[in-house]
PDB file of C-alpha atoms in Angstrom:
ATOM      1  CA  MET A   1      -0.496  -0.060  -0.185  1.00 35.00           C
ATOM      2  CA  ILE A   2       0.760   3.262  -0.789  1.00 37.00           C
ATOM      3  CA  ARG A   3       2.060   5.171   2.440  1.00 40.00           C
ATOM      4  CA  ALA A   4      -0.271   8.391   1.924  1.00 36.00           C
ATOM      5  CA  LYS A   5       3.018  10.488   4.842  1.00 40.00           C
ATOM      6  CA  THR A   6       4.752  10.099   2.043  1.00 38.00           C
ATOM      7  CA  ILE A   7       2.959   9.834  -1.150  1.00 35.00           C
ATOM      8  CA  LEU A   8      -0.003  12.834   0.043  1.00 36.00           C
ATOM      9  CA  ALA A   9       2.109  15.208   2.557  1.00 40.00           C
ATOM     10  CA  LEU A  10       0.863  18.356   3.182  1.00 39.00           C
ATOM     11  CA  LEU A  11       4.072  20.094   5.058  1.00 41.00           C
ATOM     12  CA  SER A  12       2.244  22.829   5.193  1.00 36.00           C
ATOM     13  CA  LEU A  13      -1.819  23.385   7.301  1.00 34.00           C
ATOM     14  CA  ALA A  14      -2.391  26.951   7.597  1.00 37.00           C
ATOM     15  CA  ALA A  15      -3.008  29.417   5.436  1.00 40.00           C
ATOM     16  CA  PRO A  16      -0.147  31.897   5.008  1.00 41.00           C
ATOM     17  CA  ALA A  17       0.737  34.380   8.388  1.00 38.00           C
ATOM     18  CA  VAL A  18       2.723  36.858   7.508  1.00 46.00           C
ATOM     19  CA  ALA A  19       0.547  40.257   6.948  1.00 41.00           C
ATOM     20  CA  GLY A  20       1.335  40.629   2.747  1.00 62.00           C
ATOM     21  CA  ASP A  21       1.779  37.781   1.531  1.00 80.00           C
ATOM     22  CA  ILE A  22       0.075  36.825  -1.638  1.00 92.00           C
ATOM     23  CA  PRO A  23      -1.739  33.311  -1.324  1.00 96.00           C
ATOM     24  CA  LEU A  24      -1.277  31.939  -5.017  1.00 98.00           C
ATOM     25  CA  ALA A  25      -3.730  28.948  -6.659  1.00 98.00           C
ATOM     26  CA  PRO A  26      -1.804  26.206  -8.721  1.00 98.00           C
ATOM     27  CA  PRO A  27      -0.448  27.896 -12.203  1.00 98.00           C
ATOM     28  CA  ILE A  28      -1.497  24.753 -14.126  1.00 98.00           C
ATOM     29  CA  ASP A  29      -4.989  22.958 -15.522  1.00 98.00           C
ATOM     30  CA  CYS A  30      -4.951  19.555 -13.910  1.00 97.00           C
ATOM     31  CA  THR A  31      -5.336  17.900 -11.597  1.00 95.00           C
ATOM     32  CA  LEU A  32      -1.845  17.580  -9.213  1.00 94.00           C
ATOM     33  CA  GLY A  33      -0.620  13.447  -8.220  1.00 91.00           C
ATOM     34  CA  GLU A  34      -3.571  12.347 -11.092  1.00 92.00           C
ATOM     35  CA  THR A  35      -2.905  14.363 -14.539  1.00 95.00           C
ATOM     36  CA  CYS A  36      -0.005  16.365 -13.570  1.00 97.00           C
ATOM     37  CA  PHE A  37       2.819  16.000 -11.066  1.00 96.00           C
ATOM     38  CA  ILE A  38       5.587  18.611  -8.989  1.00 97.00           C
ATOM     39  CA  GLN A  39       9.202  18.229 -10.842  1.00 96.00           C
ATOM     40  CA  ASN A  40      11.334  19.650  -9.421  1.00 96.00           C
ATOM     41  CA  TYR A  41      10.974  22.619  -6.264  1.00 97.00           C
ATOM     42  CA  VAL A  42      12.986  26.221  -5.136  1.00 96.00           C
ATOM     43  CA  ASP A  43      16.894  24.817  -4.391  1.00 95.00           C
ATOM     44  CA  ARG A  44      17.634  26.168  -1.122  1.00 92.00           C
ATOM     45  CA  ASP A  45      20.538  24.566  -0.639  1.00 89.00           C
ATOM     46  CA  PRO A  46      22.893  28.030  -0.626  1.00 87.00           C
ATOM     47  CA  GLY A  47      25.762  26.067  -1.534  1.00 87.00           C
ATOM     48  CA  PRO A  48      27.295  23.532  -4.473  1.00 90.00           C
ATOM     49  CA  GLY A  49      25.081  21.401  -4.087  1.00 88.00           C
ATOM     50  CA  ALA A  50      20.593  21.308  -4.024  1.00 92.00           C
ATOM     51  CA  ALA A  51      17.591  20.467  -2.212  1.00 92.00           C
ATOM     52  CA  ASP A  52      14.727  21.193  -2.526  1.00 93.00           C
ATOM     53  CA  PHE A  53      12.593  22.557   1.161  1.00 92.00           C
ATOM     54  CA  ALA A  54      11.943  19.843   2.447  1.00 90.00           C
ATOM     55  CA  CYS A  55      15.660  18.928   1.775  1.00 89.00           C
ATOM     56  CA  GLY A  56      14.751  16.479  -0.867  1.00 90.00           C
ATOM     57  CA  GLY A  57      15.794  15.546  -4.483  1.00 91.00           C
ATOM     58  CA  LEU A  58      13.303  17.419  -6.302  1.00 95.00           C
ATOM     59  CA  THR A  59      15.564  20.733  -7.498  1.00 95.00           C
ATOM     60  CA  TYR A  60      18.849  21.276  -8.904  1.00 93.00           C
ATOM     61  CA  ASP A  61      21.759  24.022  -8.128  1.00 94.00           C
ATOM     62  CA  GLY A  62      20.183  27.418  -9.231  1.00 93.00           C
ATOM     63  CA  HIS A  63      16.347  26.503  -9.533  1.00 96.00           C
ATOM     64  CA  LYS A  64      14.347  29.457  -8.607  1.00 96.00           C
ATOM     65  CA  GLY A  65      10.695  27.964  -9.261  1.00 97.00           C
ATOM     66  CA  THR A  66       9.049  24.911  -9.059  1.00 98.00           C
ATOM     67  CA  ASP A  67       7.994  23.697 -12.317  1.00 98.00           C
ATOM     68  CA  PHE A  68       4.662  22.240 -13.037  1.00 98.00           C
ATOM     69  CA  ALA A  69       5.407  18.934 -15.819  1.00 98.00           C
ATOM     70  CA  LEU A  70       2.983  17.031 -18.029  1.00 98.00           C
ATOM     71  CA  PRO A  71       3.701  13.371 -18.008  1.00 97.00           C
ATOM     72  CA  THR A  72       4.003  12.959 -21.740  1.00 97.00           C
ATOM     73  CA  GLU A  73       4.091  16.171 -24.892  1.00 97.00           C
ATOM     74  CA  ALA A  74       0.671  14.132 -25.776  1.00 97.00           C
ATOM     75  CA  ASP A  75      -0.922  15.758 -22.924  1.00 97.00           C
ATOM     76  CA  MET A  76       1.277  18.651 -23.643  1.00 98.00           C
ATOM     77  CA  ALA A  77      -0.652  18.439 -27.831  1.00 97.00           C
ATOM     78  CA  ARG A  78      -3.895  17.891 -26.034  1.00 96.00           C
ATOM     79  CA  GLY A  79      -3.826  21.269 -24.612  1.00 97.00           C
ATOM     80  CA  VAL A  80      -3.482  22.099 -20.657  1.00 98.00           C
ATOM     81  CA  SER A  81      -3.649  25.548 -19.695  1.00 98.00           C
ATOM     82  CA  VAL A  82      -1.630  27.561 -17.959  1.00 98.00           C
ATOM     83  CA  LEU A  83      -3.562  29.642 -14.617  1.00 98.00           C
ATOM     84  CA  SER A  84      -2.565  33.242 -13.198  1.00 98.00           C
ATOM     85  CA  VAL A  85      -1.617  32.470  -9.299  1.00 98.00           C
ATOM     86  CA  ALA A  86      -3.048  36.460  -8.642  1.00 98.00           C
ATOM     87  CA  PRO A  87      -4.886  38.691  -9.578  1.00 98.00           C
ATOM     88  CA  GLY A  88      -2.869  41.573 -10.845  1.00 98.00           C
ATOM     89  CA  THR A  89      -1.666  43.259 -14.719  1.00 98.00           C
ATOM     90  CA  VAL A  90       0.328  41.644 -17.400  1.00 98.00           C
ATOM     91  CA  LYS A  91       3.734  42.934 -16.467  1.00 98.00           C
ATOM     92  CA  ALA A  92       5.826  41.009 -20.289  1.00 98.00           C
ATOM     93  CA  THR A  93       4.719  38.610 -23.041  1.00 98.00           C
ATOM     94  CA  ARG A  94       6.441  37.010 -25.104  1.00 98.00           C
ATOM     95  CA  ASP A  95       5.832  34.217 -27.264  1.00 98.00           C
ATOM     96  CA  GLY A  96       7.309  32.580 -31.563  1.00 96.00           C
ATOM     97  CA  MET A  97       9.390  30.018 -30.089  1.00 96.00           C
ATOM     98  CA  PRO A  98       9.092  26.853 -30.704  1.00 96.00           C
ATOM     99  CA  ASP A  99       8.333  23.643 -28.992  1.00 96.00           C
ATOM    100  CA  ILE A 100      11.348  21.549 -28.910  1.00 94.00           C
ATOM    101  CA  ALA A 101      13.128  20.138 -26.291  1.00 91.00           C
ATOM    102  CA  MET A 102      16.503  21.284 -25.274  1.00 90.00           C
ATOM    103  CA  ASP A 103      18.088  17.797 -25.774  1.00 87.00           C
ATOM    104  CA  ARG A 104      17.206  17.655 -29.587  1.00 89.00           C
ATOM    105  CA  PRO A 105      17.937  18.185 -33.087  1.00 89.00           C
ATOM    106  CA  GLY A 106      16.399  21.521 -34.566  1.00 88.00           C
ATOM    107  CA  ALA A 107      16.539  23.337 -30.949  1.00 89.00           C
ATOM    108  CA  PRO A 108      17.318  26.687 -31.687  1.00 91.00           C
ATOM    109  CA  ALA A 109      19.172  29.173 -30.071  1.00 91.00           C
ATOM    110  CA  LEU A 110      18.687  30.666 -26.971  1.00 93.00           C
ATOM    111  CA  ASP A 111      20.905  34.329 -26.087  1.00 92.00           C
ATOM    112  CA  GLY A 112      18.958  34.869 -23.394  1.00 93.00           C
ATOM    113  CA  ARG A 113      15.717  33.412 -23.818  1.00 96.00           C
ATOM    114  CA  ASP A 114      15.932  30.069 -20.795  1.00 96.00           C
ATOM    115  CA  CYS A 115      12.324  30.981 -20.520  1.00 97.00           C
ATOM    116  CA  GLY A 116      11.496  30.751 -23.955  1.00 97.00           C
ATOM    117  CA  ASN A 117       7.926  31.987 -24.096  1.00 98.00           C
ATOM    118  CA  GLY A 118       6.344  33.492 -20.826  1.00 98.00           C
ATOM    119  CA  VAL A 119       4.742  35.684 -19.250  1.00 98.00           C
ATOM    120  CA  VAL A 120       5.741  37.705 -16.372  1.00 98.00           C
ATOM    121  CA  VAL A 121       2.238  39.154 -13.308  1.00 98.00           C
ATOM    122  CA  SER A 122       2.663  41.975 -11.365  1.00 98.00           C
ATOM    123  CA  HIS A 123       1.133  41.805  -7.918  1.00 98.00           C
ATOM    124  CA  GLY A 124       1.731  45.328  -6.377  1.00 96.00           C
ATOM    125  CA  GLU A 125       4.231  45.441  -3.310  1.00 95.00           C
ATOM    126  CA  GLY A 126       6.433  44.199  -4.705  1.00 96.00           C
ATOM    127  CA  TRP A 127       4.839  41.213  -6.219  1.00 98.00           C
ATOM    128  CA  GLU A 128       5.598  38.866  -9.606  1.00 98.00           C
ATOM    129  CA  THR A 129       5.243  35.763 -11.227  1.00 98.00           C
ATOM    130  CA  GLN A 130       6.747  34.892 -14.470  1.00 98.00           C
ATOM    131  CA  TYR A 131       5.468  31.886 -15.826  1.00 98.00           C
ATOM    132  CA  CYS A 132       8.382  30.006 -18.487  1.00 98.00           C
ATOM    133  CA  HIS A 133       7.825  27.211 -21.558  1.00 98.00           C
ATOM    134  CA  LEU A 134       4.342  28.309 -22.778  1.00 98.00           C
ATOM    135  CA  ARG A 135       3.239  26.508 -25.606  1.00 98.00           C
ATOM    136  CA  GLU A 136       3.943  28.429 -29.206  1.00 98.00           C
ATOM    137  CA  GLY A 137       1.372  30.467 -30.382  1.00 98.00           C
ATOM    138  CA  SER A 138      -0.608  30.415 -26.630  1.00 98.00           C
ATOM    139  CA  VAL A 139       0.466  33.079 -25.235  1.00 98.00           C
ATOM    140  CA  ALA A 140      -3.158  34.670 -24.282  1.00 98.00           C
ATOM    141  CA  VAL A 141      -2.646  38.180 -22.661  1.00 98.00           C
ATOM    142  CA  ARG A 142      -0.931  41.073 -23.534  1.00 98.00           C
ATOM    143  CA  LYS A 143       1.216  43.698 -22.108  1.00 98.00           C
ATOM    144  CA  GLY A 144      -0.377  45.843 -19.389  1.00 98.00           C
ATOM    145  CA  MET A 145      -3.984  44.183 -19.717  1.00 98.00           C
ATOM    146  CA  ARG A 146      -5.539  43.767 -15.759  1.00 98.00           C
ATOM    147  CA  VAL A 147      -5.531  39.228 -14.693  1.00 98.00           C
ATOM    148  CA  ALA A 148      -7.822  37.843 -12.084  1.00 98.00           C
ATOM    149  CA  LYS A 149      -6.889  34.632 -10.455  1.00 98.00           C
ATOM    150  CA  GLY A 150      -6.963  32.082 -13.114  1.00 98.00           C
ATOM    151  CA  THR A 151      -6.584  33.633 -16.212  1.00 98.00           C
ATOM    152  CA  VAL A 152      -5.712  31.901 -18.768  1.00 98.00           C
ATOM    153  CA  LEU A 153      -2.644  32.618 -20.200  1.00 98.00           C
ATOM    154  CA  GLY A 154      -1.475  30.290 -21.833  1.00 98.00           C
ATOM    155  CA  GLN A 155      -0.701  26.721 -22.603  1.00 98.00           C
ATOM    156  CA  VAL A 156       2.196  24.292 -21.347  1.00 98.00           C
ATOM    157  CA  GLY A 157       4.540  23.689 -23.339  1.00 98.00           C
ATOM    158  CA  LEU A 158       7.931  21.977 -24.591  1.00 97.00           C
ATOM    159  CA  SER A 159       9.796  26.095 -25.366  1.00 97.00           C
ATOM    160  CA  GLY A 160      12.939  27.499 -24.207  1.00 96.00           C
ATOM    161  CA  ARG A 161      15.304  25.111 -21.975  1.00 95.00           C
ATOM    162  CA  THR A 162      13.519  22.348 -21.122  1.00 95.00           C
ATOM    163  CA  GLU A 163      13.768  18.580 -22.191  1.00 93.00           C
ATOM    164  CA  PHE A 164      10.278  17.785 -20.700  1.00 95.00           C
ATOM    165  CA  PRO A 165       6.793  19.759 -21.305  1.00 97.00           C
ATOM    166  CA  HIS A 166       6.237  21.632 -17.968  1.00 98.00           C
ATOM    167  CA  VAL A 167       5.452  25.069 -16.652  1.00 98.00           C
ATOM    168  CA  HIS A 168       7.940  26.902 -14.176  1.00 98.00           C
ATOM    169  CA  LEU A 169       6.613  29.624 -11.966  1.00 98.00           C
ATOM    170  CA  SER A 170       9.308  32.019 -10.092  1.00 98.00           C
ATOM    171  CA  VAL A 171       8.040  33.643  -7.793  1.00 98.00           C
ATOM    172  CA  ARG A 172      10.238  36.997  -6.751  1.00 97.00           C
ATOM    173  CA  ARG A 173       9.706  40.115  -4.326  1.00 97.00           C
ATOM    174  CA  ASP A 174      11.379  42.712  -4.732  1.00 96.00           C
ATOM    175  CA  GLY A 175      13.082  41.203  -7.158  1.00 95.00           C
ATOM    176  CA  ARG A 176      14.171  38.129  -4.738  1.00 96.00           C
ATOM    177  CA  VAL A 177      13.503  34.297  -5.379  1.00 96.00           C
ATOM    178  CA  VAL A 178      10.760  32.836  -3.307  1.00 96.00           C
ATOM    179  CA  ASP A 179       9.310  29.393  -2.332  1.00 96.00           C
ATOM    180  CA  PRO A 180       5.947  29.533  -2.320  1.00 96.00           C
ATOM    181  CA  PHE A 181       5.622  26.560  -0.083  1.00 95.00           C
ATOM    182  CA  ASP A 182       8.805  28.499   2.184  1.00 93.00           C
ATOM    183  CA  PRO A 183       8.894  32.020   1.900  1.00 93.00           C
ATOM    184  CA  ALA A 184      11.478  32.458   5.069  1.00 86.00           C
ATOM    185  CA  SER A 185      14.786  32.760   3.942  1.00 78.00           C
ATOM    186  CA  GLY A 186      17.733  30.934   4.057  1.00 74.00           C
ATOM    187  CA  PRO A 187      18.181  27.305   3.228  1.00 73.00           C
ATOM    188  CA  ALA A 188      15.888  23.805   3.269  1.00 67.00           C
ATOM    189  CA  THR A 189      14.052  23.706   6.473  1.00 64.00           C
ATOM    190  CA  CYS A 190      16.214  20.134   7.592  1.00 69.00           C
ATOM    191  CA  GLY A 191      14.029  19.151  10.440  1.00 60.00           C
ATOM    192  CA  ARG A 192      12.905  23.305  11.689  1.00 63.00           C
ATOM    193  CA  ALA A 193       9.636  23.682  11.044  1.00 63.00           C
ATOM    194  CA  ALA A 194       8.312  25.156   7.373  1.00 68.00           C
ATOM    195  CA  ALA A 195       7.216  28.451   7.131  1.00 76.00           C
ATOM    196  CA  ALA A 196       3.076  29.098   6.417  1.00 88.00           C
ATOM    197  CA  PRO A 197       3.468  28.191   2.746  1.00 93.00           C
ATOM    198  CA  LEU A 198       1.820  30.561  -0.150  1.00 96.00           C
ATOM    199  CA  TRP A 199      -0.003  28.626  -1.776  1.00 96.00           C
ATOM    200  CA  GLN A 200      -4.568  28.987  -1.249  1.00 96.00           C
ATOM    201  CA  ASN A 201      -4.897  25.600  -0.491  1.00 95.00           C
ATOM    202  CA  PRO A 202      -2.035  23.007   0.897  1.00 90.00           C
ATOM    203  CA  LEU A 203      -0.157  20.774  -1.416  1.00 94.00           C
ATOM    204  CA  PRO A 204       1.326  17.839  -1.159  1.00 91.00           C
ATOM    205  CA  TYR A 205       4.431  17.115  -1.184  1.00 93.00           C
ATOM    206  CA  ALA A 206       5.500  14.137  -3.097  1.00 94.00           C
ATOM    207  CA  PRO A 207       9.601  13.085  -3.413  1.00 94.00           C
ATOM    208  CA  GLY A 208       9.307  10.381  -6.515  1.00 96.00           C
ATOM    209  CA  GLY A 209       6.712   8.627  -8.266  1.00 96.00           C
ATOM    210  CA  LEU A 210       5.589   6.753 -11.102  1.00 97.00           C
ATOM    211  CA  VAL A 211       3.378   9.170 -13.966  1.00 95.00           C
ATOM    212  CA  GLY A 212       2.883   6.496 -16.414  1.00 96.00           C
ATOM    213  CA  ALA A 213       2.722   2.297 -17.347  1.00 98.00           C
ATOM    214  CA  GLY A 214       2.229   0.051 -19.925  1.00 98.00           C
ATOM    215  CA  PHE A 215       2.019  -2.858 -21.634  1.00 98.00           C
ATOM    216  CA  SER A 216       4.246  -3.697 -24.742  1.00 98.00           C
ATOM    217  CA  THR A 217       5.638  -6.706 -27.576  1.00 97.00           C
ATOM    218  CA  THR A 218       9.570  -4.499 -26.785  1.00 97.00           C
ATOM    219  CA  VAL A 219      11.505  -2.732 -24.519  1.00 97.00           C
ATOM    220  CA  PRO A 220      10.242   0.686 -26.103  1.00 97.00           C
ATOM    221  CA  GLY A 221      11.802   3.744 -26.554  1.00 96.00           C
ATOM    222  CA  PHE A 222      12.534   6.389 -23.602  1.00 96.00           C
ATOM    223  CA  ASP A 223      11.963   8.639 -26.718  1.00 94.00           C
ATOM    224  CA  ALA A 224       8.197   6.904 -27.139  1.00 97.00           C
ATOM    225  CA  VAL A 225       7.349   6.627 -23.746  1.00 97.00           C
ATOM    226  CA  LYS A 226       7.638  10.554 -22.976  1.00 95.00           C
ATOM    227  CA  ALA A 227       6.214  10.990 -26.151  1.00 96.00           C
ATOM    228  CA  GLY A 228       2.577   9.195 -25.335  1.00 96.00           C
ATOM    229  CA  LEU A 229       3.315   5.752 -25.578  1.00 97.00           C
ATOM    230  CA  ALA A 230      -0.169   4.022 -25.368  1.00 96.00           C
ATOM    231  CA  SER A 231      -0.835   0.370 -23.680  1.00 97.00           C
ATOM    232  CA  PRO A 232      -2.493  -1.863 -26.042  1.00 97.00           C
ATOM    233  CA  ALA A 233      -5.490  -3.104 -25.114  1.00 97.00           C
ATOM    234  CA  THR A 234      -5.744  -6.158 -26.789  1.00 97.00           C
ATOM    235  CA  LEU A 235      -2.624  -8.156 -28.028  1.00 96.00           C
ATOM    236  CA  PRO A 236      -2.970 -11.945 -30.060  1.00 95.00           C
ATOM    237  CA  ALA A 237      -2.237 -15.088 -28.501  1.00 94.00           C
ATOM    238  CA  GLY A 238       0.777 -15.022 -30.741  1.00 94.00           C
ATOM    239  CA  ALA A 239       2.835 -12.255 -29.305  1.00 96.00           C
ATOM    240  CA  PRO A 240       6.198 -12.206 -30.169  1.00 96.00           C
ATOM    241  CA  ALA A 241       6.685 -10.520 -25.866  1.00 97.00           C
ATOM    242  CA  LEU A 242       4.723  -9.813 -23.055  1.00 98.00           C
ATOM    243  CA  VAL A 243       6.456  -6.381 -21.742  1.00 98.00           C
ATOM    244  CA  LEU A 244       5.650  -4.009 -18.357  1.00 98.00           C
ATOM    245  CA  TRP A 245       7.242  -0.289 -18.276  1.00 98.00           C
ATOM    246  CA  ALA A 246       7.070   1.917 -16.623  1.00 98.00           C
ATOM    247  CA  HIS A 247       8.573   5.571 -17.111  1.00 98.00           C
ATOM    248  CA  ALA A 248       8.748   7.367 -13.401  1.00 97.00           C
ATOM    249  CA  PHE A 249      10.843  10.861 -12.127  1.00 97.00           C
ATOM    250  CA  GLY A 250      12.220  10.773  -8.810  1.00 96.00           C
ATOM    251  CA  GLY A 251      14.416   7.800  -8.543  1.00 96.00           C
ATOM    252  CA  ARG A 252      17.527   7.810  -6.144  1.00 95.00           C
ATOM    253  CA  ALA A 253      20.135   6.014  -6.546  1.00 96.00           C
ATOM    254  CA  GLY A 254      19.074   2.423  -4.334  1.00 97.00           C
ATOM    255  CA  ASP A 255      15.591   2.878  -5.136  1.00 98.00           C
ATOM    256  CA  ALA A 256      13.669   0.354  -7.157  1.00 98.00           C
ATOM    257  CA  VAL A 257      11.113   0.104 -10.132  1.00 98.00           C
ATOM    258  CA  ALA A 258       9.176  -3.345  -9.073  1.00 98.00           C
ATOM    259  CA  PHE A 259       6.793  -5.162 -11.862  1.00 98.00           C
ATOM    260  CA  GLU A 260       4.652  -8.286 -11.663  1.00 98.00           C
ATOM    261  CA  ILE A 261       2.493  -9.590 -14.672  1.00 98.00           C
ATOM    262  CA  ASP A 262      -0.332 -11.308 -13.908  1.00 98.00           C
ATOM    263  CA  GLY A 263      -3.003 -13.558 -16.735  1.00 97.00           C
ATOM    264  CA  PRO A 264      -5.608 -15.278 -16.320  1.00 96.00           C
ATOM    265  CA  GLY A 265      -7.194 -16.440 -13.492  1.00 93.00           C
ATOM    266  CA  GLY A 266      -4.982 -13.968 -11.067  1.00 94.00           C
ATOM    267  CA  ALA A 267      -2.047 -16.847 -11.372  1.00 95.00           C
ATOM    268  CA  ARG A 268       1.528 -15.293 -11.146  1.00 97.00           C
ATOM    269  CA  ILE A 269       3.516 -15.660 -14.675  1.00 96.00           C
ATOM    270  CA  PHE A 270       5.967 -12.842 -14.083  1.00 97.00           C
ATOM    271  CA  GLU A 271       8.104 -10.213 -11.664  1.00 98.00           C
ATOM    272  CA  HIS A 272      11.250  -8.427 -11.377  1.00 98.00           C
ATOM    273  CA  ARG A 273      12.836  -5.897  -9.918  1.00 98.00           C
ATOM    274  CA  ALA A 274      14.772  -3.526 -11.500  1.00 97.00           C
ATOM    275  CA  THR A 275      17.116  -1.294  -9.021  1.00 98.00           C
ATOM    276  CA  LEU A 276      18.718   2.533  -9.923  1.00 98.00           C
ATOM    277  CA  ASP A 277      22.718   2.853 -10.143  1.00 97.00           C
ATOM    278  CA  ARG A 278      22.736   6.781  -9.667  1.00 95.00           C
ATOM    279  CA  ALA A 279      19.779   9.204  -9.133  1.00 93.00           C
ATOM    280  CA  GLN A 280      17.335   9.969 -12.130  1.00 94.00           C
ATOM    281  CA  VAL A 281      15.494  13.306 -12.494  1.00 92.00           C
ATOM    282  CA  ARG A 282      12.364  11.622 -14.702  1.00 95.00           C
ATOM    283  CA  PHE A 283      13.632   7.693 -16.631  1.00 97.00           C
ATOM    284  CA  PHE A 284      11.693   4.082 -17.487  1.00 97.00           C
ATOM    285  CA  ARG A 285      12.362   1.121 -16.686  1.00 98.00           C
ATOM    286  CA  ALA A 286      10.514  -2.062 -18.628  1.00 98.00           C
ATOM    287  CA  ALA A 287      11.011  -6.044 -18.995  1.00 98.00           C
ATOM    288  CA  GLY A 288       9.435  -8.793 -19.432  1.00 97.00           C
ATOM    289  CA  ARG A 289       9.177 -12.892 -20.497  1.00 97.00           C
ATOM    290  CA  ARG A 290       9.100 -14.570 -23.977  1.00 97.00           C
ATOM    291  CA  PRO A 291       5.489 -16.862 -24.301  1.00 96.00           C
ATOM    292  CA  PRO A 292       5.404 -20.115 -22.937  1.00 94.00           C
ATOM    293  CA  ALA A 293       5.333 -22.375 -25.466  1.00 93.00           C
ATOM    294  CA  GLY A 294       1.836 -23.042 -27.663  1.00 90.00           C
ATOM    295  CA  GLY A 295       1.648 -19.113 -27.692  1.00 93.00           C
ATOM    296  CA  TRP A 296       0.334 -16.725 -24.625  1.00 96.00           C
ATOM    297  CA  PRO A 297      -3.335 -18.002 -22.914  1.00 96.00           C
ATOM    298  CA  ASP A 298      -6.451 -15.982 -23.887  1.00 96.00           C
ATOM    299  CA  GLY A 299      -7.886 -13.773 -21.356  1.00 97.00           C
ATOM    300  CA  ALA A 300      -7.070 -11.285 -19.178  1.00 97.00           C
ATOM    301  CA  TYR A 301      -2.969  -9.661 -18.366  1.00 98.00           C
ATOM    302  CA  ARG A 302      -2.818  -7.461 -14.789  1.00 98.00           C
ATOM    303  CA  GLY A 303       0.828  -5.652 -14.978  1.00 98.00           C
ATOM    304  CA  THR A 304       1.696  -3.619 -11.623  1.00 98.00           C
ATOM    305  CA  ALA A 305       4.559  -1.451 -11.817  1.00 98.00           C
ATOM    306  CA  GLN A 306       5.833   0.100  -7.663  1.00 98.00           C
ATOM    307  CA  LEU A 307       8.635   2.530  -6.862  1.00 98.00           C
ATOM    308  CA  MET A 308      10.328   1.192  -4.365  1.00 98.00           C
ATOM    309  CA  ARG A 309      12.570   3.079  -2.351  1.00 97.00           C
ATOM    310  CA  GLY A 310      13.240   1.218   1.087  1.00 96.00           C
ATOM    311  CA  ASP A 311      10.342  -0.914   1.740  1.00 94.00           C
ATOM    312  CA  GLU A 312       8.293   2.825   1.204  1.00 97.00           C
ATOM    313  CA  VAL A 313       6.251   2.565  -1.845  1.00 97.00           C
ATOM    314  CA  LEU A 314       6.638   6.053  -4.579  1.00 97.00           C
ATOM    315  CA  GLY A 315       4.207   5.134  -6.568  1.00 96.00           C
ATOM    316  CA  GLN A 316       2.071   2.384  -8.163  1.00 97.00           C
ATOM    317  CA  ARG A 317      -0.044   2.008 -11.607  1.00 97.00           C
ATOM    318  CA  THR A 318      -1.617  -0.981 -12.858  1.00 98.00           C
ATOM    319  CA  VAL A 319      -2.629  -1.406 -16.615  1.00 98.00           C
ATOM    320  CA  THR A 320      -4.738  -4.506 -18.308  1.00 98.00           C
ATOM    321  CA  LEU A 321      -5.158  -5.678 -21.591  1.00 97.00           C
ATOM    322  CA  ARG A 322      -6.668  -9.272 -23.200  1.00 97.00           C
ATOM    323  CA  ILE A 323      -4.868 -11.649 -25.062  1.00 96.00           C
ATOM    324  CA  GLY A 324      -7.434 -14.349 -27.625  1.00 86.00           C
ATOM    325  CA  GLY A 325     -10.758 -13.676 -27.885  1.00 70.00           C
TER     326      GLY A 325
END
């Protein structure tokens, strides 16, 4: 069973406690933990290392915002709105940069445009927010426009310095980066109580998890998984193999992806455990088996993938298919 204390731990339970703080709504139209997830947080380590506000590893050195990510590029293609987190006035916009991940052929020179297509909103009293990596052609506001909390600013994209579809939200006051999960200045909490968050409703902290899983007849390529590889509903009895793959984030060295495949009647036909030898921000693993003599028996098949940290389940996905009639 997934331990709620980890996956759904609400590390902040109060409304903003300091006069003048700004209550924020999420910057993306999705369900956190289901159709989107937080890939990276503000780096709270003052030195060359990196630590998020909970002293976890979901950040990198010098990261100045919170990344709300989509599982796949297919999710991006369907269109997911980026929303203003608070009322304010649009200070600046940029559009027209292509949605090409920075690690792929054809990615444009950034020339200081690391944010890609983006919007900056001023909220008064020194507060401003910046929204980066929006989809080309999606920016829906212009400079000087008044926006309400929840106004659509654009859509999640792949522009600028990014390798996966997400919106990077930066929160600043008087030019200083503010971590909305723990707005107190200084390094990560590491045991002390976090300051009251800026979120109007608490957001869960997940130290890692699964964002997708599926069946295949071969080990897929990671590019296909990131693009949005679909799990088949049916396969023929002559399928050359039954492979279960899992797409995950926040992996640490020593974490493991556990695979189980059950055949007709619930009989266990395969299990495997793949251990990570290093930390990985986004990754996938796959495992499976060839058919028995005579081919796969007709019936329902169920695959379960889990991301494990010791004996704790950080995430789980279950998929099903039918073989034969």
